Amino acid sequence: MRTLRHLGGFLLGLVATAALLAGGGWAVQQAMANTQAPAGQPLWIALGAMAAVGLVAGLVTAGRVSPLAAFLPSMALLAWTVVYALDMNRALSLVPAEPSMHQLVRDAGAGARTLLASGVYALLGVLLFIPVLMPSRWARRDDDYEDEDYEESRQGGYY
């Protein structure tokens, strides 16, 4: 049971990492591209995408899932931030910017570059790492004890 919980947390962590990197990057790029125009549909779509990315990050951080769901995106974001701090050109070379890439991927890459350079990825990485440090996140829940064979007394007391 514990293995399935952590496997599910691992898979959720992969989805959360993709949402934070690609979805967050795309949303920031779209929001910044539409700041000059009056608030129209593209800006509202970008803000909605940011809210969805925030919802994913919040559920992974506060939800009662395996801590691996928060650990994977936190390590990806913190590792990329450390590479950026040590070698800016190498970190920015990981951003997809080739003309042969699809426009959505290039937009997500440009937004990710902005989030990386501004330190937002470092902030999110630390935020997502905090639940990993809490021992209660690694322990089983009380309702997982249903497999145990406990004998219930009819009287409900000790005697």
PDB file of C-alpha atoms in Angstrom:
ATOM      1  CA  MET A   1       0.000   0.000   0.000  1.00  0.00           C
ATOM      2  CA  ARG A   2       2.818   2.367   0.872  1.00  0.00           C
ATOM      3  CA  THR A   3       4.602   1.617  -2.399  1.00  0.00           C
ATOM      4  CA  LEU A   4       1.533   2.513  -4.435  1.00  0.00           C
ATOM      5  CA  ARG A   5       1.161   5.751  -2.492  1.00  0.00           C
ATOM      6  CA  HIS A   6       4.730   6.746  -3.268  1.00  0.00           C
ATOM      7  CA  LEU A   7       4.430   5.631  -6.890  1.00  0.00           C
ATOM      8  CA  GLY A   8       1.352   7.820  -7.212  1.00  0.00           C
ATOM      9  CA  GLY A   9       3.269  10.649  -5.552  1.00  0.00           C
ATOM     10  CA  PHE A  10       6.118  10.191  -8.021  1.00  0.00           C
ATOM     11  CA  LEU A  11       3.736  10.378 -10.984  1.00  0.00           C
ATOM     12  CA  LEU A  12       1.964  13.396  -9.492  1.00  0.00           C
ATOM     13  CA  GLY A  13       5.365  15.002  -8.979  1.00  0.00           C
ATOM     14  CA  LEU A  14       6.172  14.586 -12.672  1.00  0.00           C
ATOM     15  CA  VAL A  15       2.860  16.228 -13.599  1.00  0.00           C
ATOM     16  CA  ALA A  16       3.444  19.046 -11.103  1.00  0.00           C
ATOM     17  CA  THR A  17       6.948  19.636 -12.467  1.00  0.00           C
ATOM     18  CA  ALA A  18       5.615  19.893 -16.006  1.00  0.00           C
ATOM     19  CA  ALA A  19       2.821  22.204 -14.860  1.00  0.00           C
ATOM     20  CA  LEU A  20       5.200  24.502 -13.009  1.00  0.00           C
ATOM     21  CA  LEU A  21       7.819  24.651 -15.751  1.00  0.00           C
ATOM     22  CA  ALA A  22       5.743  24.606 -18.923  1.00  0.00           C
ATOM     23  CA  GLY A  23       2.397  25.931 -17.708  1.00  0.00           C
ATOM     24  CA  GLY A  24       3.869  28.592 -15.481  1.00  0.00           C
ATOM     25  CA  GLY A  25       6.344  29.694 -18.125  1.00  0.00           C
ATOM     26  CA  TRP A  26       3.669  29.920 -20.806  1.00  0.00           C
ATOM     27  CA  ALA A  27       1.295  31.827 -18.537  1.00  0.00           C
ATOM     28  CA  VAL A  28       3.935  34.374 -17.538  1.00  0.00           C
ATOM     29  CA  GLN A  29       4.986  34.907 -21.145  1.00  0.00           C
ATOM     30  CA  GLN A  30       1.387  35.428 -22.265  1.00  0.00           C
ATOM     31  CA  ALA A  31       0.627  37.773 -19.380  1.00  0.00           C
ATOM     32  CA  MET A  32       3.707  39.871 -20.053  1.00  0.00           C
ATOM     33  CA  ALA A  33       2.988  39.997 -23.789  1.00  0.00           C
ATOM     34  CA  ASN A  34      -0.530  41.307 -23.131  1.00  0.00           C
ATOM     35  CA  THR A  35       0.266  43.989 -20.559  1.00  0.00           C
ATOM     36  CA  GLN A  36       0.249  46.850 -23.081  1.00  0.00           C
ATOM     37  CA  ALA A  37      -3.186  46.059 -24.481  1.00  0.00           C
ATOM     38  CA  PRO A  38      -6.403  46.534 -22.524  1.00  0.00           C
ATOM     39  CA  ALA A  39      -7.475  43.545 -20.457  1.00  0.00           C
ATOM     40  CA  GLY A  40      -8.764  41.169 -23.097  1.00  0.00           C
ATOM     41  CA  GLN A  41      -9.289  37.476 -23.499  1.00  0.00           C
ATOM     42  CA  PRO A  42      -5.569  36.511 -23.864  1.00  0.00           C
ATOM     43  CA  LEU A  43      -4.729  38.187 -20.564  1.00  0.00           C
ATOM     44  CA  TRP A  44      -7.609  36.441 -18.778  1.00  0.00           C
ATOM     45  CA  ILE A  45      -6.507  33.091 -20.224  1.00  0.00           C
ATOM     46  CA  ALA A  46      -2.956  33.715 -18.994  1.00  0.00           C
ATOM     47  CA  LEU A  47      -4.192  34.659 -15.530  1.00  0.00           C
ATOM     48  CA  GLY A  48      -6.414  31.565 -15.457  1.00  0.00           C
ATOM     49  CA  ALA A  49      -3.426  29.411 -16.394  1.00  0.00           C
ATOM     50  CA  MET A  50      -1.432  31.002 -13.568  1.00  0.00           C
ATOM     51  CA  ALA A  51      -4.254  30.227 -11.163  1.00  0.00           C
ATOM     52  CA  ALA A  52      -4.308  26.601 -12.365  1.00  0.00           C
ATOM     53  CA  VAL A  53      -0.541  26.294 -11.866  1.00  0.00           C
ATOM     54  CA  GLY A  54      -0.939  27.803  -8.398  1.00  0.00           C
ATOM     55  CA  LEU A  55      -3.691  25.308  -7.649  1.00  0.00           C
ATOM     56  CA  VAL A  56      -1.448  22.393  -8.660  1.00  0.00           C
ATOM     57  CA  ALA A  57       1.395  23.734  -6.508  1.00  0.00           C
ATOM     58  CA  GLY A  58      -0.964  24.271  -3.573  1.00  0.00           C
ATOM     59  CA  LEU A  59      -2.480  20.798  -3.799  1.00  0.00           C
ATOM     60  CA  VAL A  60       0.946  19.199  -3.956  1.00  0.00           C
ATOM     61  CA  THR A  61       2.176  21.280  -1.032  1.00  0.00           C
ATOM     62  CA  ALA A  62      -0.826  20.995   1.266  1.00  0.00           C
ATOM     63  CA  GLY A  63      -2.479  17.788   0.061  1.00  0.00           C
ATOM     64  CA  ARG A  64      -2.255  14.484   1.848  1.00  0.00           C
ATOM     65  CA  VAL A  65      -0.248  12.734  -0.842  1.00  0.00           C
ATOM     66  CA  SER A  66       3.215  11.241  -0.844  1.00  0.00           C
ATOM     67  CA  PRO A  67       5.963  13.807  -0.224  1.00  0.00           C
ATOM     68  CA  LEU A  68       7.517  12.696  -3.507  1.00  0.00           C
ATOM     69  CA  ALA A  69       4.833  14.754  -5.242  1.00  0.00           C
ATOM     70  CA  ALA A  70       6.419  17.901  -3.805  1.00  0.00           C
ATOM     71  CA  PHE A  71      10.000  16.633  -3.769  1.00  0.00           C
ATOM     72  CA  LEU A  72      10.363  16.140  -7.525  1.00  0.00           C
ATOM     73  CA  PRO A  73       9.354  19.651  -8.606  1.00  0.00           C
ATOM     74  CA  SER A  74      11.267  21.210  -5.719  1.00  0.00           C
ATOM     75  CA  MET A  75      14.481  19.456  -6.722  1.00  0.00           C
ATOM     76  CA  ALA A  76      14.018  20.351 -10.398  1.00  0.00           C
ATOM     77  CA  LEU A  77      13.428  24.021  -9.583  1.00  0.00           C
ATOM     78  CA  LEU A  78      16.193  24.279  -6.990  1.00  0.00           C
ATOM     79  CA  ALA A  79      18.709  22.413  -9.153  1.00  0.00           C
ATOM     80  CA  TRP A  80      17.995  24.673 -12.111  1.00  0.00           C
ATOM     81  CA  THR A  81      18.358  27.725  -9.854  1.00  0.00           C
ATOM     82  CA  VAL A  82      21.714  26.490  -8.556  1.00  0.00           C
ATOM     83  CA  VAL A  83      22.934  25.883 -12.109  1.00  0.00           C
ATOM     84  CA  TYR A  84      21.755  29.400 -12.976  1.00  0.00           C
ATOM     85  CA  ALA A  85      23.675  30.851 -10.034  1.00  0.00           C
ATOM     86  CA  LEU A  86      26.848  28.960 -10.957  1.00  0.00           C
ATOM     87  CA  ASP A  87      26.737  29.225 -14.744  1.00  0.00           C
ATOM     88  CA  MET A  88      24.063  31.471 -16.185  1.00  0.00           C
ATOM     89  CA  ASN A  89      24.744  30.581 -19.820  1.00  0.00           C
ATOM     90  CA  ARG A  90      24.493  26.851 -19.184  1.00  0.00           C
ATOM     91  CA  ALA A  91      21.203  27.208 -17.307  1.00  0.00           C
ATOM     92  CA  LEU A  92      19.716  29.389 -20.017  1.00  0.00           C
ATOM     93  CA  SER A  93      20.856  26.940 -22.699  1.00  0.00           C
ATOM     94  CA  LEU A  94      18.370  24.448 -21.218  1.00  0.00           C
ATOM     95  CA  VAL A  95      15.489  26.739 -22.177  1.00  0.00           C
ATOM     96  CA  PRO A  96      13.885  25.695 -25.485  1.00  0.00           C
ATOM     97  CA  ALA A  97      14.335  28.598 -27.888  1.00  0.00           C
ATOM     98  CA  GLU A  98      15.063  26.936 -31.245  1.00  0.00           C
ATOM     99  CA  PRO A  99      13.044  28.253 -34.193  1.00  0.00           C
ATOM    100  CA  SER A 100      12.161  24.654 -35.092  1.00  0.00           C
ATOM    101  CA  MET A 101      10.236  24.308 -31.808  1.00  0.00           C
ATOM    102  CA  HIS A 102       6.509  24.879 -31.654  1.00  0.00           C
ATOM    103  CA  GLN A 103       5.464  28.410 -30.702  1.00  0.00           C
ATOM    104  CA  LEU A 104       3.848  27.195 -27.448  1.00  0.00           C
ATOM    105  CA  VAL A 105       7.118  25.577 -26.376  1.00  0.00           C
ATOM    106  CA  ARG A 106       9.095  28.726 -27.215  1.00  0.00           C
ATOM    107  CA  ASP A 107       6.612  30.848 -25.239  1.00  0.00           C
ATOM    108  CA  ALA A 108       6.876  28.500 -22.263  1.00  0.00           C
ATOM    109  CA  GLY A 109      10.662  28.673 -22.520  1.00  0.00           C
ATOM    110  CA  ALA A 110      10.691  32.477 -22.607  1.00  0.00           C
ATOM    111  CA  GLY A 111       8.452  32.605 -19.545  1.00  0.00           C
ATOM    112  CA  ALA A 112      10.590  30.010 -17.772  1.00  0.00           C
ATOM    113  CA  ARG A 113      13.630  32.160 -18.487  1.00  0.00           C
ATOM    114  CA  THR A 114      11.859  35.105 -16.839  1.00  0.00           C
ATOM    115  CA  LEU A 115      10.834  33.042 -13.807  1.00  0.00           C
ATOM    116  CA  LEU A 116      14.339  31.620 -13.450  1.00  0.00           C
ATOM    117  CA  ALA A 117      16.104  34.968 -13.743  1.00  0.00           C
ATOM    118  CA  SER A 118      13.726  36.691 -11.332  1.00  0.00           C
ATOM    119  CA  GLY A 119      14.160  34.037  -8.630  1.00  0.00           C
ATOM    120  CA  VAL A 120      10.579  32.793  -8.649  1.00  0.00           C
ATOM    121  CA  TYR A 121      11.748  29.231  -9.288  1.00  0.00           C
ATOM    122  CA  ALA A 122      14.000  29.414  -6.218  1.00  0.00           C
ATOM    123  CA  LEU A 123      11.067  30.619  -4.132  1.00  0.00           C
ATOM    124  CA  LEU A 124       8.772  27.865  -5.434  1.00  0.00           C
ATOM    125  CA  GLY A 125      11.496  25.252  -4.958  1.00  0.00           C
ATOM    126  CA  VAL A 126      11.904  26.109  -1.286  1.00  0.00           C
ATOM    127  CA  LEU A 127       8.130  26.270  -0.820  1.00  0.00           C
ATOM    128  CA  LEU A 128       7.711  22.802  -2.294  1.00  0.00           C
ATOM    129  CA  PHE A 129      10.610  21.375  -0.280  1.00  0.00           C
ATOM    130  CA  ILE A 130       9.113  22.235   3.136  1.00  0.00           C
ATOM    131  CA  PRO A 131       6.503  19.396   3.117  1.00  0.00           C
ATOM    132  CA  VAL A 132       9.296  16.885   2.478  1.00  0.00           C
ATOM    133  CA  LEU A 133      10.835  17.789   5.842  1.00  0.00           C
ATOM    134  CA  MET A 134       7.674  16.979   7.803  1.00  0.00           C
ATOM    135  CA  PRO A 135       7.748  13.419   9.192  1.00  0.00           C
ATOM    136  CA  SER A 136       3.954  13.191   9.246  1.00  0.00           C
ATOM    137  CA  ARG A 137       3.927  13.304   5.437  1.00  0.00           C
ATOM    138  CA  TRP A 138       5.974  10.092   5.261  1.00  0.00           C
ATOM    139  CA  ALA A 139       3.892   8.165   7.814  1.00  0.00           C
ATOM    140  CA  ARG A 140       0.813   6.129   7.048  1.00  0.00           C
ATOM    141  CA  ARG A 141      -2.584   7.610   7.658  1.00  0.00           C
ATOM    142  CA  ASP A 142      -4.833   6.137  10.335  1.00  0.00           C
ATOM    143  CA  ASP A 143      -7.345   4.853   7.805  1.00  0.00           C
ATOM    144  CA  ASP A 144      -4.616   2.687   6.247  1.00  0.00           C
ATOM    145  CA  TYR A 145      -4.751   0.407   9.267  1.00  0.00           C
ATOM    146  CA  GLU A 146      -7.883  -1.331   8.019  1.00  0.00           C
ATOM    147  CA  ASP A 147      -5.789  -4.284   6.884  1.00  0.00           C
ATOM    148  CA  GLU A 148      -4.833  -5.002  10.479  1.00  0.00           C
ATOM    149  CA  ASP A 149      -6.906  -7.576  12.351  1.00  0.00           C
ATOM    150  CA  TYR A 150      -8.106  -5.819  15.460  1.00  0.00           C
ATOM    151  CA  GLU A 151     -10.742  -7.398  17.630  1.00  0.00           C
ATOM    152  CA  GLU A 152     -13.483  -5.031  18.639  1.00  0.00           C
ATOM    153  CA  SER A 153     -15.115  -5.556  21.990  1.00  0.00           C
ATOM    154  CA  ARG A 154     -18.873  -5.316  22.177  1.00  0.00           C
ATOM    155  CA  GLN A 155     -18.810  -3.346  25.401  1.00  0.00           C
ATOM    156  CA  GLY A 156     -16.536  -0.604  24.041  1.00  0.00           C
ATOM    157  CA  GLY A 157     -14.400  -0.430  27.209  1.00  0.00           C
ATOM    158  CA  TYR A 158     -11.171  -1.931  28.457  1.00  0.00           C
ATOM    159  CA  TYR A 159     -12.843  -4.690  30.491  1.00  0.00           C
TER     160      TYR A 159
END
